[in-house]
Short mmCIF file of C-alpha atoms in Angstrom, two decimals:
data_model
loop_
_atom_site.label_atom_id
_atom_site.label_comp_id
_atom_site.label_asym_id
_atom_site.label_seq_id
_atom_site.Cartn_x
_atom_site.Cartn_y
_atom_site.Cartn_z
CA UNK A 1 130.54 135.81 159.27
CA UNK A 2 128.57 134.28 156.57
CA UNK A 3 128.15 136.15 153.16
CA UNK A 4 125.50 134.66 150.81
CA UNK A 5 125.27 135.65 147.14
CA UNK A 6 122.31 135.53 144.70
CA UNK A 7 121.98 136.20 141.32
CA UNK A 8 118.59 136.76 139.91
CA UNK A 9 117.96 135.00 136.06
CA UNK A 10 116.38 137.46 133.51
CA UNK A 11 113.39 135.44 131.57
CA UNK A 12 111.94 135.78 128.47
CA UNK A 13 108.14 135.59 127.28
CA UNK A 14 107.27 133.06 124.79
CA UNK A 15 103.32 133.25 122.73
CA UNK A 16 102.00 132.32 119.75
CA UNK A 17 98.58 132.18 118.12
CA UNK A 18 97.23 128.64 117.26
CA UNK A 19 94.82 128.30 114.06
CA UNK A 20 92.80 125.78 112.17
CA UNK A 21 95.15 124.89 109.06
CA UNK A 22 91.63 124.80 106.95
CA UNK A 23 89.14 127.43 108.32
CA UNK A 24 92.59 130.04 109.34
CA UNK A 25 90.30 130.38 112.43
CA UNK A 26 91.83 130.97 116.35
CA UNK A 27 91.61 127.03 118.18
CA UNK A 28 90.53 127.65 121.74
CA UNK A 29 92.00 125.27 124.48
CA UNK A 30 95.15 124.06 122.59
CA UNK A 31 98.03 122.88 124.77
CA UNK A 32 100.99 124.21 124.50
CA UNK A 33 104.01 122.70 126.89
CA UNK A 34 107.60 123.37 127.30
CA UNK A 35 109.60 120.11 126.73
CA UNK A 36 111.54 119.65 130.17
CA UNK A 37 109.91 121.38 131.59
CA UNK A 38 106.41 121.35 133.84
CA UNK A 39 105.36 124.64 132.34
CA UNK A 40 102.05 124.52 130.60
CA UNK A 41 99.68 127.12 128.84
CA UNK A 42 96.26 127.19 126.89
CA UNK A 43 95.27 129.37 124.15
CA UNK A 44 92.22 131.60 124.98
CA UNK A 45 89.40 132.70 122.44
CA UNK A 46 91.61 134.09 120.73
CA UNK A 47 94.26 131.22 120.11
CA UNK A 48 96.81 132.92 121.55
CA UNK A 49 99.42 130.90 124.13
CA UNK A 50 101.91 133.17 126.40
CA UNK A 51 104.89 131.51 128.19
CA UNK A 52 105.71 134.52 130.97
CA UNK A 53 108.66 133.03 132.02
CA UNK A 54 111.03 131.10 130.09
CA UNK A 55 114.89 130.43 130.97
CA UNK A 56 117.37 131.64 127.95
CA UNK A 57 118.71 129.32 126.06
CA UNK A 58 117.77 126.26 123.84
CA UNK A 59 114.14 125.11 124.52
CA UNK A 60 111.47 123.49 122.59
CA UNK A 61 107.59 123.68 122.74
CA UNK A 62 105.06 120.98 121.43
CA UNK A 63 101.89 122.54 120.85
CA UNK A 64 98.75 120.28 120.16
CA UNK A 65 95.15 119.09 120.82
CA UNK A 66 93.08 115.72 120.15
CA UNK A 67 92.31 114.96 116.85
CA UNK A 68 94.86 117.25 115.01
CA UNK A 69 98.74 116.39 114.31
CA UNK A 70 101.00 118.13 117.21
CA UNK A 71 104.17 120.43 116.43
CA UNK A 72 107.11 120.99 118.03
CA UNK A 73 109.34 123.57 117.61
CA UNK A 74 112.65 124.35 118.61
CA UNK A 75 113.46 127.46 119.42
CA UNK A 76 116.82 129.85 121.22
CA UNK A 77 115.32 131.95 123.63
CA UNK A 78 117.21 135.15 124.34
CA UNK A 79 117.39 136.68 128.19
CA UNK A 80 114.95 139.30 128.54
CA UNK A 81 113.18 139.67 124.86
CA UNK A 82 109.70 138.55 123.92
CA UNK A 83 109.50 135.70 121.56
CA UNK A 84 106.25 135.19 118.98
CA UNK A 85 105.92 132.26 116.96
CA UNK A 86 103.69 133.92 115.07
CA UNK A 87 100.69 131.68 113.29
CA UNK A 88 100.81 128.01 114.22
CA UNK A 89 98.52 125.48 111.56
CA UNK A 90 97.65 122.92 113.22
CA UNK A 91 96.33 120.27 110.68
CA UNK A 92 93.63 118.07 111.18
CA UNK A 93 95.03 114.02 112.43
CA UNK A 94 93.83 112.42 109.18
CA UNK A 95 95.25 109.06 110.18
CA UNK A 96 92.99 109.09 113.80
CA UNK A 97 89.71 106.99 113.99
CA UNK A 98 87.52 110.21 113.91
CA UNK A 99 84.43 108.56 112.79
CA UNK A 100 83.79 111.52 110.65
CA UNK A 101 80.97 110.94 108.25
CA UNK A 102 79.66 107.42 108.50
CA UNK A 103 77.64 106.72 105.49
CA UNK A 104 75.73 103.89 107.70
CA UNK A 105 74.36 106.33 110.20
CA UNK A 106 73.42 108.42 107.51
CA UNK A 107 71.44 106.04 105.56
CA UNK A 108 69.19 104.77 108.66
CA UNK A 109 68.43 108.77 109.32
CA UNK A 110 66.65 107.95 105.85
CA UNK A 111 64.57 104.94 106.95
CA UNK A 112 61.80 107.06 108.64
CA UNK A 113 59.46 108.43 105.80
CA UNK A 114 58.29 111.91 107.73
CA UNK A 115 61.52 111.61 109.67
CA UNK A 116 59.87 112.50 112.85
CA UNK A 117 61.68 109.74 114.57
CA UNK A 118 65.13 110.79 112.72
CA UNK A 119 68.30 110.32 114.83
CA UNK A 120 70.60 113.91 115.10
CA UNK A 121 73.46 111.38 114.16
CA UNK A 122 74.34 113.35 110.69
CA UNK A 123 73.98 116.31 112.54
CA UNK A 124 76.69 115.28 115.40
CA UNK A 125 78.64 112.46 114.03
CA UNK A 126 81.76 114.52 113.46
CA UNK A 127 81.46 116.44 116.90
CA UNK A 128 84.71 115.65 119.01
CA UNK A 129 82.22 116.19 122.04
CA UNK A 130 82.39 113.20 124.24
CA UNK A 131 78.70 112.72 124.72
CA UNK A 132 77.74 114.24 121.35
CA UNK A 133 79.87 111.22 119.53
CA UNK A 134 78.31 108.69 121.80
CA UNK A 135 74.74 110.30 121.02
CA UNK A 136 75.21 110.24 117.55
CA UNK A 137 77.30 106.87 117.09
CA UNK A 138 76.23 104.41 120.03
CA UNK A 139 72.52 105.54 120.65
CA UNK A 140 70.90 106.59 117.24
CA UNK A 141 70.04 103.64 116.30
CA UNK A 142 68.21 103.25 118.94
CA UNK A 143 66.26 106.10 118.21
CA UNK A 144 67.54 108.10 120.90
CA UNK A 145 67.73 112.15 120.84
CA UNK A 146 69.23 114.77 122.16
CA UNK A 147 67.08 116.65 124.22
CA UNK A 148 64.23 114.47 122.98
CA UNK A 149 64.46 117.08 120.23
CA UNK A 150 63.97 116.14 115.82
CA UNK A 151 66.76 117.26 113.57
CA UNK A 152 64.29 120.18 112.64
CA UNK A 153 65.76 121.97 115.27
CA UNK A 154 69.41 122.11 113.95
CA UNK A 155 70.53 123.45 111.06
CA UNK A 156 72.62 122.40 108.37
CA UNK A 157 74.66 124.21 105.93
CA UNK A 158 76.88 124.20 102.88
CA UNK A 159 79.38 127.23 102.39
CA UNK A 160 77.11 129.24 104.64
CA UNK A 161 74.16 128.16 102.61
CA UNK A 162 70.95 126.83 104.13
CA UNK A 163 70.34 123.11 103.74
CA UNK A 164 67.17 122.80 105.42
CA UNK A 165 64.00 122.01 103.24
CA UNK A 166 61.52 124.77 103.52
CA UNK A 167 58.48 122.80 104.31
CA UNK A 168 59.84 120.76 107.15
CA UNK A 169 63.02 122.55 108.07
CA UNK A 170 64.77 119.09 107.98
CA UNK A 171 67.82 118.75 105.89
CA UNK A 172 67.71 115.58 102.70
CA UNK A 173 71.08 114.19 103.82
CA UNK A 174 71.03 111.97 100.64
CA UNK A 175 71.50 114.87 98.51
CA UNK A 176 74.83 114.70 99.73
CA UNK A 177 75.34 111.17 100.04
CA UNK A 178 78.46 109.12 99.21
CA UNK A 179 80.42 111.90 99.37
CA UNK A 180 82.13 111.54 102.62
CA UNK A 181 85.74 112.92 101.60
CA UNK A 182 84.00 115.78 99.64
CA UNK A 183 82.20 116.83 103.03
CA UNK A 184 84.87 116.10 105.83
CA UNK A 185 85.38 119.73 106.22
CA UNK A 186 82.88 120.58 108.73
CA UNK A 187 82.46 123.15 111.47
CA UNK A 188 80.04 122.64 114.74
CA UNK A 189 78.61 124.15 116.97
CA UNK A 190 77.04 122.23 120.23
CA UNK A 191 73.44 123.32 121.38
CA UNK A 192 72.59 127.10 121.41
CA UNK A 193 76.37 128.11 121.04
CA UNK A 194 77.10 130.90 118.79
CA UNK A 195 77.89 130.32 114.88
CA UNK A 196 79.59 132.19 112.68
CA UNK A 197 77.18 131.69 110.33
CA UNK A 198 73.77 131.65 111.35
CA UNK A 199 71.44 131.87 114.59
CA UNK A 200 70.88 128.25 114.39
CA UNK A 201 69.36 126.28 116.01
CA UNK A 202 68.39 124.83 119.56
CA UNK A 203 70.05 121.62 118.54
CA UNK A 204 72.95 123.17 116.89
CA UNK A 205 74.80 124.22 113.90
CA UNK A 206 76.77 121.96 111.13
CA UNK A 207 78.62 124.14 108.41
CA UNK A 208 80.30 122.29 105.60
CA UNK A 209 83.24 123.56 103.74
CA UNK A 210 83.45 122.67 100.20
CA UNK A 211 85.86 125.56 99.46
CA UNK A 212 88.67 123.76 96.86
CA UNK A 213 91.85 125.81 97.97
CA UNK A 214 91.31 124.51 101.82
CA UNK A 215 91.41 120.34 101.00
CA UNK A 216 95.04 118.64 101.26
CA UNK A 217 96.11 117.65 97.50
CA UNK A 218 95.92 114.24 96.56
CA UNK A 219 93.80 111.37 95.18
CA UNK A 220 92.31 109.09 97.50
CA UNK A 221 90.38 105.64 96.11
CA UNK A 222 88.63 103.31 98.45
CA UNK A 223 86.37 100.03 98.02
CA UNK A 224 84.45 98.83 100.81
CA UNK A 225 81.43 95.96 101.79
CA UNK A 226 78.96 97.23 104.22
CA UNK A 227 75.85 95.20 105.44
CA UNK A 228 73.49 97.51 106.33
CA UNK A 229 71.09 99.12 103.66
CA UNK A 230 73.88 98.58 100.36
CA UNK A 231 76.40 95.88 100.26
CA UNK A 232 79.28 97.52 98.40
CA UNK A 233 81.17 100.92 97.75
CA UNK A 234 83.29 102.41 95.50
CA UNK A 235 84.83 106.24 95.72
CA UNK A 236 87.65 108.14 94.27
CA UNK A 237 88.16 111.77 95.27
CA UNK A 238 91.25 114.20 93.70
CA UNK A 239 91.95 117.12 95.36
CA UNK A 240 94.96 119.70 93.43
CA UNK A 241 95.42 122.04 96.00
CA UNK A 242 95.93 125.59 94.84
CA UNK A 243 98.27 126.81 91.90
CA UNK A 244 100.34 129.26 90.82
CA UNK A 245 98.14 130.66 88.89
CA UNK A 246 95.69 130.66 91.71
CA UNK A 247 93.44 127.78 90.32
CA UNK A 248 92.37 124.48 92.91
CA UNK A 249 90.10 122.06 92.28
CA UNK A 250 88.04 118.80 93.53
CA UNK A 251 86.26 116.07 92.11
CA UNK A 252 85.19 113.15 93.80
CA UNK A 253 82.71 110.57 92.55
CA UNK A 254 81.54 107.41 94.66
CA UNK A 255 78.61 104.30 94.16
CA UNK A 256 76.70 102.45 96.25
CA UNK A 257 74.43 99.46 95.44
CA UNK A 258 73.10 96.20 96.90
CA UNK A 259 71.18 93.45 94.94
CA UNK A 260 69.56 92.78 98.25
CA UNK A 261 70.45 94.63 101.36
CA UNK A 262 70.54 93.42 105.15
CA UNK A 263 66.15 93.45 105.26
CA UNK A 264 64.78 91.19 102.37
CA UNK A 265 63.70 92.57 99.04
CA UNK A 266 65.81 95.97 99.65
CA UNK A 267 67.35 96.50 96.83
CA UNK A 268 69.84 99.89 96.67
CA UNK A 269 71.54 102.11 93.97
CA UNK A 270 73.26 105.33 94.12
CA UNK A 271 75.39 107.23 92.25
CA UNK A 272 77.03 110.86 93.71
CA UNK A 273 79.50 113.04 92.35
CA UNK A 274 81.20 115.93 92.92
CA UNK A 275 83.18 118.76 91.74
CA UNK A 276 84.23 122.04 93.35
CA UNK A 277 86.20 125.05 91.04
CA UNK A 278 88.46 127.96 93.14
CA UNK A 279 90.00 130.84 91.44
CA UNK A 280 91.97 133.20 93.86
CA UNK A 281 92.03 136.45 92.44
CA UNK A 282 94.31 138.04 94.98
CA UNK A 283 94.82 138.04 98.56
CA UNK A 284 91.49 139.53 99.02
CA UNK A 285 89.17 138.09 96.37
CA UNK A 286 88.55 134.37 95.32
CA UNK A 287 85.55 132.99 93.85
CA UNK A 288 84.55 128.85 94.49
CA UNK A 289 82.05 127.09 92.49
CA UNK A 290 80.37 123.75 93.81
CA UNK A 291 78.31 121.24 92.48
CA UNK A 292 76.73 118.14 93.69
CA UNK A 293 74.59 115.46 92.04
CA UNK A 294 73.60 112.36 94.46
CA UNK A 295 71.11 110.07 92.95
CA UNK A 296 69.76 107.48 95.41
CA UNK A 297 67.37 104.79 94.60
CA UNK A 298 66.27 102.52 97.31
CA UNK A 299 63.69 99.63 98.57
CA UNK A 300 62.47 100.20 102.01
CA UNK A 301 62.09 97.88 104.18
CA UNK A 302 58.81 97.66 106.92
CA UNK A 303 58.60 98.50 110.67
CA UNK A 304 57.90 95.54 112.39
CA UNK A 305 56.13 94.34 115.93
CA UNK A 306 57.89 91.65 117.89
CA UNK A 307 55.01 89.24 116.97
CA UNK A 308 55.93 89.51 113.19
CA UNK A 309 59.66 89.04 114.08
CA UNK A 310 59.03 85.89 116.27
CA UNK A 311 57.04 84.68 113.60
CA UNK A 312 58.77 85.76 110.49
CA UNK A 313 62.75 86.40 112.11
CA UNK A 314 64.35 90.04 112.19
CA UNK A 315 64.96 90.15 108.49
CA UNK A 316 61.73 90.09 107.30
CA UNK A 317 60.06 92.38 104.91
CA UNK A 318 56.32 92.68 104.41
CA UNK A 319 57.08 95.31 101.62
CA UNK A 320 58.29 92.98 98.64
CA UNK A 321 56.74 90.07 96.57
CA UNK A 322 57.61 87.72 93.64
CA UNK A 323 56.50 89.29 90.19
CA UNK A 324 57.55 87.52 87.11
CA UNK A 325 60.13 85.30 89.05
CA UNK A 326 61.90 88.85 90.61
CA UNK A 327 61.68 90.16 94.01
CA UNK A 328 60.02 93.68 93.35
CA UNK A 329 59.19 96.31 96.55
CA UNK A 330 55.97 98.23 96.91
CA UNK A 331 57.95 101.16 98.46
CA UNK A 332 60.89 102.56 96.70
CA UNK A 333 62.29 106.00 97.70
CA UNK A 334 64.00 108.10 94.59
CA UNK A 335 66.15 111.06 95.25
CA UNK A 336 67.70 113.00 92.69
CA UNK A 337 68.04 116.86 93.54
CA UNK A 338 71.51 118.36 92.06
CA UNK A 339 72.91 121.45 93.81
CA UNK A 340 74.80 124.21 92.47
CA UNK A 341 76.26 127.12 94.41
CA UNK A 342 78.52 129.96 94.02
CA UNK A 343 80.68 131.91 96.78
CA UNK A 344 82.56 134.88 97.12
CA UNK A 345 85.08 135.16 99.67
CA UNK A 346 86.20 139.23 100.14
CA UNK A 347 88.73 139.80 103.05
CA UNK A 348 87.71 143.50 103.31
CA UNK A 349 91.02 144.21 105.33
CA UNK A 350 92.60 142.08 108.66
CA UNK A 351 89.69 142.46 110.66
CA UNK A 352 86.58 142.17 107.89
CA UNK A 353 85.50 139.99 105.90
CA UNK A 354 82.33 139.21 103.75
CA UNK A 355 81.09 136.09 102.41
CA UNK A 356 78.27 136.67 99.57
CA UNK A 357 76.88 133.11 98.38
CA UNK A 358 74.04 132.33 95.31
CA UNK A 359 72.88 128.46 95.05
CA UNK A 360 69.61 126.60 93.20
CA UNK A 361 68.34 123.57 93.73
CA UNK A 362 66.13 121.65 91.62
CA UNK A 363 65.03 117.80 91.54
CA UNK A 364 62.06 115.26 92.89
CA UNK A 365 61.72 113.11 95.78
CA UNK A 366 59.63 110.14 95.04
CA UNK A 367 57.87 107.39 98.02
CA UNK A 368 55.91 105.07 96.27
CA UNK A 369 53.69 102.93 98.59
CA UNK A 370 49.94 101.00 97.43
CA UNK A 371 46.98 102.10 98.16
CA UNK A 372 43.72 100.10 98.51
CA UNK A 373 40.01 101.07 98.12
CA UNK A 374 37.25 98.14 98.81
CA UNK A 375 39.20 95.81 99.20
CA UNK A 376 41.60 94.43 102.19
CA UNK A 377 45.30 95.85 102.74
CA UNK A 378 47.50 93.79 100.32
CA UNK A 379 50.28 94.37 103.48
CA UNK A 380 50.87 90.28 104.84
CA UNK A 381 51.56 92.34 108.12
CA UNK A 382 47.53 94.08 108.12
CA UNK A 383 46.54 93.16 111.58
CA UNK A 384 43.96 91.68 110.97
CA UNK A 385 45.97 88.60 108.91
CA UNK A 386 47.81 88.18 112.39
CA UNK A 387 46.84 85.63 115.67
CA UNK A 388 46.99 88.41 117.84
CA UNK A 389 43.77 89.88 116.35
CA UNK A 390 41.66 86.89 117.74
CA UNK A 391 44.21 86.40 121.00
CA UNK A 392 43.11 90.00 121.89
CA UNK A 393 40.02 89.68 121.71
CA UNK A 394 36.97 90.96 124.00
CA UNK A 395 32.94 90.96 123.84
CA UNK A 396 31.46 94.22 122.76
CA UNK A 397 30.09 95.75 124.29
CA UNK A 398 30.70 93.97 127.91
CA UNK A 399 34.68 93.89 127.26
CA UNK A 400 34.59 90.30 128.52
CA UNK A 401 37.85 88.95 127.25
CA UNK A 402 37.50 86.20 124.89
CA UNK A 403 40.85 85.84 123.06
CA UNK A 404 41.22 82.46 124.93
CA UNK A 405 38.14 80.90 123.71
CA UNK A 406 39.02 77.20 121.57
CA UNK A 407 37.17 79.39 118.61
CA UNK A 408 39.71 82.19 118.97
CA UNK A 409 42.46 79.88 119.60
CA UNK A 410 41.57 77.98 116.78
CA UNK A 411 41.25 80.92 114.59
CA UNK A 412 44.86 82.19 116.02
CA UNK A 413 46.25 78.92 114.63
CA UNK A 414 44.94 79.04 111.23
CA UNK A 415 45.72 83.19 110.98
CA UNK A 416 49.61 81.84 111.93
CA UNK A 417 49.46 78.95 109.31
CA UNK A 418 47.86 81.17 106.54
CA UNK A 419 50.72 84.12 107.48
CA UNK A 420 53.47 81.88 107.30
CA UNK A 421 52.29 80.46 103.92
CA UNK A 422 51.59 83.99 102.30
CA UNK A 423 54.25 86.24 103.75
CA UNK A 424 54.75 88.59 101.13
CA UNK A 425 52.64 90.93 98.53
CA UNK A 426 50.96 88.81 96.23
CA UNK A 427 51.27 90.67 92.98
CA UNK A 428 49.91 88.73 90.65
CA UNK A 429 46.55 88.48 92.90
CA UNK A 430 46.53 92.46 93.11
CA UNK A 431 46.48 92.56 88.92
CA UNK A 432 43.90 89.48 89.17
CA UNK A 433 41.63 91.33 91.36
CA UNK A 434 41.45 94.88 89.50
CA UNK A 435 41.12 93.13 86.13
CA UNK A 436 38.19 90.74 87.12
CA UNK A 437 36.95 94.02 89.08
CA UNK A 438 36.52 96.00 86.18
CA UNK A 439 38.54 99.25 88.29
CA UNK A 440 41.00 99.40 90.45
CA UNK A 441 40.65 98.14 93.86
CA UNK A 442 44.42 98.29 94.55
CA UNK A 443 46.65 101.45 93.36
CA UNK A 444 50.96 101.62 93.59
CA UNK A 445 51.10 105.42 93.43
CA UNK A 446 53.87 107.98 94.31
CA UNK A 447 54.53 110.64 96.74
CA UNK A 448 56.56 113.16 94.69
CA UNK A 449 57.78 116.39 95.58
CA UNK A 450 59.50 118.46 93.27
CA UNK A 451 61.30 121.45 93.75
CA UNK A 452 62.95 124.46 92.64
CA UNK A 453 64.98 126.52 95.07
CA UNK A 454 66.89 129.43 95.00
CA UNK A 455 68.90 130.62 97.49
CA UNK A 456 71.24 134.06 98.06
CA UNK A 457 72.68 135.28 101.39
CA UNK A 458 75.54 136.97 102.85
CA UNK A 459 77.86 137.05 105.87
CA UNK A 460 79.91 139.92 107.42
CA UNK A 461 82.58 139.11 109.98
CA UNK A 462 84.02 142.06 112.02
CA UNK A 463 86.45 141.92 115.02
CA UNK A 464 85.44 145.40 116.81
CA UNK A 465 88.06 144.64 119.39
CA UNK A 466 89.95 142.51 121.14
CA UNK A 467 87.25 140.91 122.68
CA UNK A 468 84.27 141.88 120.63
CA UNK A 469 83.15 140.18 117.05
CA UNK A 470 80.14 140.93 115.28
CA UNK A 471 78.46 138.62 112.97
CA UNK A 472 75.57 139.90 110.55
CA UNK A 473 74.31 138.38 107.25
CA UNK A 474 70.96 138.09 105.19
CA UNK A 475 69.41 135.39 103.34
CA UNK A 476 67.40 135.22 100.83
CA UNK A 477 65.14 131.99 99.80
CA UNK A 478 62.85 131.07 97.00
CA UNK A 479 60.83 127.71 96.57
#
């Protein structure tokens, strides 16, 4: 006779809810794992993890995701009770490569005058989306976009504030510029993905947190050569983290400048700073003030054929010439539009809140370029200064192709010889000309906007159940 025992173990249920240290939003798809263990579980949209069957006794649980620091805890699991954790923080990994905010990226986005051709790369560079990082990082230089589609169609905001400019719905990244450590906090959303904020946009959503009580305190100073549009940078940034008295604060303050950047005759100056003001009422009321000044200065440099660069090598610049012994450029780009915004932050009760915001806007965007009138285009790049005008060319009106004629050839030659001598804008010819003219036969005039805009919306949050939320606001804006 055989006689064969069993005991059954009693479990217990372990679950916790997993949130953003800085937004105090749920994090969907966080791993959480039992150490020694092959037990594994996921938070849902709602950030919550449930273990349904843990063994009593000491155990320990590491929960974490990429790009944020992991935590473990340790924990004495009693038979047949329900554990909760409670609220898990996860903070964000500052000391990963997250390529959040590259200033170089952002400054080529500014190359492109009508920024038709504009990259989405300050749109996406912080995204943690595989292909989105790739886009933005690897490809935008190359002019590639997402869904072949302009930056137009995402939208950009600032403390649930609308970025975009009016006329062109395009965002001015510059008026932001320098101030990567001011602007890390950022929230995305991918495509046509819901925001909390807005509808968006086909492209996407980019919020940016300035709010003062949700940066980590401390001062942060940095120096660094680039050799792309500026050669050097300096930045300091302070944050104090909130107070007893419910006060936090940040200032940051960063410049930018090259005597000649990586394309000849670019010269580059900018100066950006930063300062945002918190005062926490209570646990329901706190009011954040923010305001940004980014002044950017900047010589363009010119768009050129592969001709030009085989002839003149891939620094050249047909925008500059010599004027009293100094390189000067015929198309500088000023910037200078200050921000200042105010935000209200009322948790109405566990599952409201409402966000009320006010901001204006004020400032000029200057493109100088010259202008010509009876006269031929000062630009050494025209094509008609180049040998492919006469290697091109064809009878009219039999379109017989003639560019290999000894005449053309010959005039090919001299058009190369005559480039290479004169390369750049002759200035001192351009004054010669108008003065012996008697008018002006060639103008350096600016493209100026200048605005005033004021801008007021609000935002309701509501969790109407468990799986419902409800998202409603109302904006308000005046150019």
């Amino acid at each position: 006779m055989h006689v064969v025992c069993s005991w059954a173990q009693q479990t217990s249920l372990v679950k916790g809810t997993v949130v953003d240290s800085k937004t105090q939003k749920p994090m969907r798809n966080v791993a959480a794992k039992l150490q020694g263990t092959n037990q594994t579980a996921t938070t849902n949209a709602e950030g919550v993890f449930v273990f349904e069957t843990v063994a009593p006794g000491n155990q320990s649980i590491v929960v974490g995701t990429q790009g944020f620091v992991s935590q473990t805890f340790s924990l004495e699991v009693t038979a047949g009770e329900t554990l909760d954790l409670g609220v898990v923080s996860l903070d964000e990994d500052i000391t990963a490569e997250q390529q959040l905010s590259l200033i170089t990226l952002t400054e080529n986005d500014l190359g492109d005058d009508n920024g038709g051709s504009e990259s989405t790369a300050g749109l996406l560079q912080a995204s943690r989306d595989v292909f989105m990082q790739a886009a933005a990082f690897d490809l935008s230089q190359a002019r590639f976009r997402v869904r072949g589609l302009d930056n137009e169609y995402g939208k950009t905001m600032i403390n649930g504030v609308p970025m975009d400019k009016l006329y062109d719905g395009r965002p001015q990244w510059s008026n932001w510029g320098g101030l990567n450590d001011a602007m890390r906090n950022q929230e995305f959303t991918i495509g046509s993905a819901p925001s909390d904020y807005t509808f968006g946009g086909i492209l996407g959503t980019q919020e940016i947190n300035t709010r003062a009580s949700i940066f980590r305190p401390g001062s942060r100073l940095s120096f660094s050569g680039a050799n792309t549009n500026y050669s050097w940078r300096a930045m300091a940034t302070h944050a104090s983290g909130m107070n007893a008295d419910g006060f936090a604060y940040v200032i940051s303050a960063s410049r930018r400048w090259a005597q000649e950047g990586h394309w000849d005759g670019t010269d580059y100056s900018a100066n950006s700073f930063f300062v945002s003001l918190e005062k926490k009422f209570n646990d329901n009321h706190s009011i954040n003030f923010t305001g940004i000044y980014a002044q950017n200065s900047r010589g363009k440099n010119s768009p050129n054929t592969e001709e030009v660069i085989d002839l003149a090598g891939e620094n050249y610049n047909s925008y500059w010439g010599y004027q009293n012994g100094k390189k000067r450029n015929s198309r500088d780009k000023d910037v200078e539009e200050p921000i200042f915004m105010l935000n209200h932050y009322w948790k109405i009760n566990e599952k409201n809140s409402l966000n009320t915001n006010v901001a204006y806007q004020f400032g000029s965007i200057g493109n100088s370029r010259l202008d010509f009138n009876f006269t031929r285009n000062p630009d050494p790049t025209y094509y008609r200064n180049l040998p492919s005008y006469y290697t091109t060319m064809h009878e009219f009106p039999s379109g017989v192709y003639t560019g290999n004629s000894v005449e053309n050839q010959a005039f090919a030659g001299l058009a190369r010889q005559q480039f290479l001598a004169n390369r750049q804008i002759d200035w001192d010819k351009l004054y010669r000309d108008n003065v012996e003219n008697g008018e002006s036969l060639a103008i350096l005039y600016e493209d100026r906007t200048d605005d005033k805009l004021f801008t007021a919306n609000t935002i309701l949050t509501s969790q109407l159940s468990d799986n419902i939320y409800l998202n409603a606001g109302a904006t308000y804006r005046k150019l």
